[in-house]
C-alpha cells in the first residue's frame, strides 16, 4: 500500500470520528432544546389558563358592578373558600390569620397598610398600660401569697398552742 493510501484512510477515519462526536453533541443539544420547548409550552399553557381565569373573574365582577345590597348568592359566586386559622397571642395582641380564596383567582391577600405615627404612638401607650397592669397584678399576687403563707403559719402556731394547752 502506498503512503498516500494510509493518509487517506487516516483522514477518512478522523472525519468519521469528528462526525460521530458532532452528531452526539447535536443530539444532546437537540434533547436540551426539546426539553426547553416543553417547559416553555407548559409555562405558556399556565399563562393562558390564568388569563382565562382572570377573564372569567372579570365577567363575574362586571355582572355585579351595580348593586345596592350584597346578597349571600353574590358572595358565594365570588368566594371559593375561607380558612380561619387559630388565634395567636404570642405578641400580647390577639392576631388571627384568615385566608380568602376567590373563584378563578385563588388565595387573595389584602395589602397590609403601614401604621401611621399616631397609630404607633397609641400602640405604645397600650403596650405600656398592659405592662403596668401585669406588674401590678404580679405585685398583688405576691402580696396575697405572702398573706396566705403568714395566715397558715399563724394557724399552725395557734393549733400547736391549743394542742400544748390541752395536753
Coordinates of C-alpha atoms in Angstrom, one line a residue:
X1 CA 0.0 0.0 0.0
X2 CA 1.2 3.4 -0.7
X3 CA 1.7 6.0 1.9
X4 CA -0.9 8.2 0.3
X5 CA -3.5 5.5 0.9
X6 CA -2.7 5.4 4.6
X7 CA -3.0 9.1 4.9
X8 CA -6.4 9.0 3.1
X9 CA -7.6 6.2 5.4
X10 CA -6.4 8.1 8.4
X11 CA -8.2 11.3 7.1
X12 CA -11.4 9.4 6.4
X13 CA -11.3 7.8 9.9
X14 CA -10.6 11.2 11.5
X15 CA -13.5 12.7 9.6
X16 CA -15.8 9.8 10.7
X17 CA -14.7 10.2 14.4
X18 CA -15.3 14.0 14.2
X19 CA -18.7 13.5 12.6
X20 CA -19.6 10.9 15.3
X21 CA -18.6 13.4 18.1
X22 CA -20.5 16.3 16.4
X23 CA -23.6 14.0 16.0
X24 CA -23.5 13.2 19.7
X25 CA -23.2 16.9 20.5
X26 CA -26.1 17.8 18.2
X27 CA -28.3 15.1 19.7
X28 CA -27.6 16.3 23.2
X29 CA -28.3 19.9 22.2
X30 CA -31.5 18.7 20.4
X31 CA -32.7 16.9 23.6
X32 CA -31.9 20.0 25.7
X33 CA -33.8 22.3 23.2
X34 CA -36.8 19.9 23.2
X35 CA -36.9 19.9 27.0
X36 CA -36.7 23.8 27.0
X37 CA -39.6 23.9 24.4
X38 CA -41.7 21.6 26.5
X39 CA -41.1 23.7 29.7
X40 CA -41.9 26.9 27.8
X41 CA -45.1 25.4 26.4
X42 CA -46.1 24.3 29.8
X43 CA -45.5 27.8 31.1
X44 CA -47.5 29.3 28.2
X45 CA -50.4 27.0 28.9
X46 CA -50.3 28.1 32.6
X47 CA -50.4 31.8 31.5
X48 CA -53.3 31.0 29.1
X49 CA -55.1 29.2 31.9
X50 CA -54.5 32.2 34.3
X51 CA -55.7 34.5 31.6
X52 CA -58.9 32.5 31.2
X53 CA -59.5 32.5 34.9
X54 CA -58.9 36.3 35.1
X55 CA -61.4 36.8 32.2
X56 CA -64.0 34.6 34.0
X57 CA -63.5 36.6 37.2
X58 CA -63.8 39.9 35.3
X59 CA -67.0 38.7 33.7
X60 CA -68.3 37.9 37.2
X61 CA -67.2 41.2 38.6
X62 CA -68.9 43.1 35.7
X63 CA -72.1 41.2 36.4
X64 CA -72.2 42.8 39.9
X65 CA -70.8 46.3 39.2
X66 CA -74.1 48.0 40.1
X67 CA -75.8 46.6 43.2
X68 CA -77.4 48.2 46.2
X69 CA -77.5 45.1 48.5
X70 CA -74.8 42.5 48.9
X71 CA -76.6 39.1 49.0
X72 CA -75.4 35.7 50.0
X73 CA -75.6 34.2 46.5
X74 CA -73.4 37.1 45.2
X75 CA -70.8 36.3 47.9
X76 CA -71.0 32.6 47.1
X77 CA -70.2 33.3 43.4
X78 CA -67.1 35.2 44.3
X79 CA -65.7 33.2 47.2
X80 CA -64.4 29.6 46.8
X81 CA -63.5 29.1 50.5
X82 CA -62.3 30.9 53.6
X83 CA -59.8 29.4 56.0
X84 CA -59.7 30.8 59.5
X85 CA -56.5 29.8 61.5
X86 CA -56.2 29.5 65.2
X87 CA -55.5 32.8 67.1
X88 CA -52.0 33.8 68.1
X89 CA -51.5 35.7 71.3
X90 CA -47.7 35.4 71.5
X91 CA -47.2 39.2 70.8
X92 CA -49.6 40.2 73.5
X93 CA -52.2 41.1 70.9
X94 CA -54.7 38.6 69.6
X95 CA -53.9 38.0 65.9
X96 CA -55.8 35.6 63.7
X97 CA -54.9 34.8 60.1
X98 CA -57.8 34.5 57.6
X99 CA -57.2 33.2 54.1
X100 CA -59.8 34.1 51.4
X101 CA -59.8 32.0 48.2
X102 CA -61.7 33.7 45.4
X103 CA -63.2 31.7 42.5
X104 CA -60.9 31.8 39.4
X105 CA -58.1 33.6 41.2
X106 CA -57.2 31.6 44.3
X107 CA -55.7 32.9 47.5
X108 CA -56.4 36.7 47.8
X109 CA -54.2 38.6 50.2
X110 CA -55.2 42.0 51.3
X111 CA -52.4 44.6 51.4
X112 CA -51.3 45.4 54.9
X113 CA -51.4 49.2 55.4
X114 CA -48.5 50.8 57.2
X115 CA -49.5 52.2 60.6
X116 CA -49.5 56.0 60.9
X117 CA -47.3 57.7 63.6
X118 CA -50.5 58.3 65.6
X119 CA -51.4 54.6 65.5
X120 CA -47.8 53.7 66.5
X121 CA -48.0 56.1 69.5
X122 CA -51.4 54.7 70.5
X123 CA -50.0 51.1 70.3
X124 CA -47.0 52.1 72.5
X125 CA -49.4 53.6 75.1
X126 CA -51.5 50.4 75.1
X127 CA -48.4 48.2 75.5
X128 CA -47.1 50.4 78.4
X129 CA -50.5 50.2 80.1
X130 CA -50.6 46.4 79.7
X131 CA -47.1 46.2 81.1
X132 CA -48.0 48.3 84.2
X133 CA -51.2 46.2 84.7
X134 CA -49.1 42.9 84.6
X135 CA -46.6 44.3 87.1
X136 CA -49.5 45.5 89.4
X137 CA -51.1 42.0 89.2
X138 CA -47.8 40.3 89.9
X139 CA -47.2 42.6 93.0
X140 CA -50.8 41.9 94.2
X141 CA -50.4 38.1 93.8
X142 CA -47.1 38.1 95.6
X143 CA -48.6 40.2 98.4
X144 CA -51.6 37.8 98.7
X145 CA -49.4 34.8 98.6
X146 CA -47.3 36.2 101.5
X147 CA -50.5 36.9 103.5
X148 CA -51.8 33.4 102.9
X149 CA -48.4 32.0 104.0
X150 CA -48.4 34.1 107.2
X151 CA -52.0 33.1 107.9
X152 CA -51.2 29.5 107.5
X153 CA -48.2 29.8 109.7
X154 CA -50.2 31.6 112.4
X155 CA -53.0 29.0 112.2
X156 CA -50.3 26.3 112.6
X157 CA -48.8 28.1 115.7
X158 CA -52.3 28.5 117.3
X159 CA -53.1 24.9 116.7
X160 CA -49.8 24.0 118.3
X161 CA -50.5 26.2 121.3
X162 CA -54.0 24.7 121.7
X163 CA -52.6 21.2 121.5
X164 CA -50.0 22.0 124.1
X165 CA -52.6 23.5 126.5
X166 CA -54.9 20.5 126.1
X167 CA -52.1 18.1 126.8

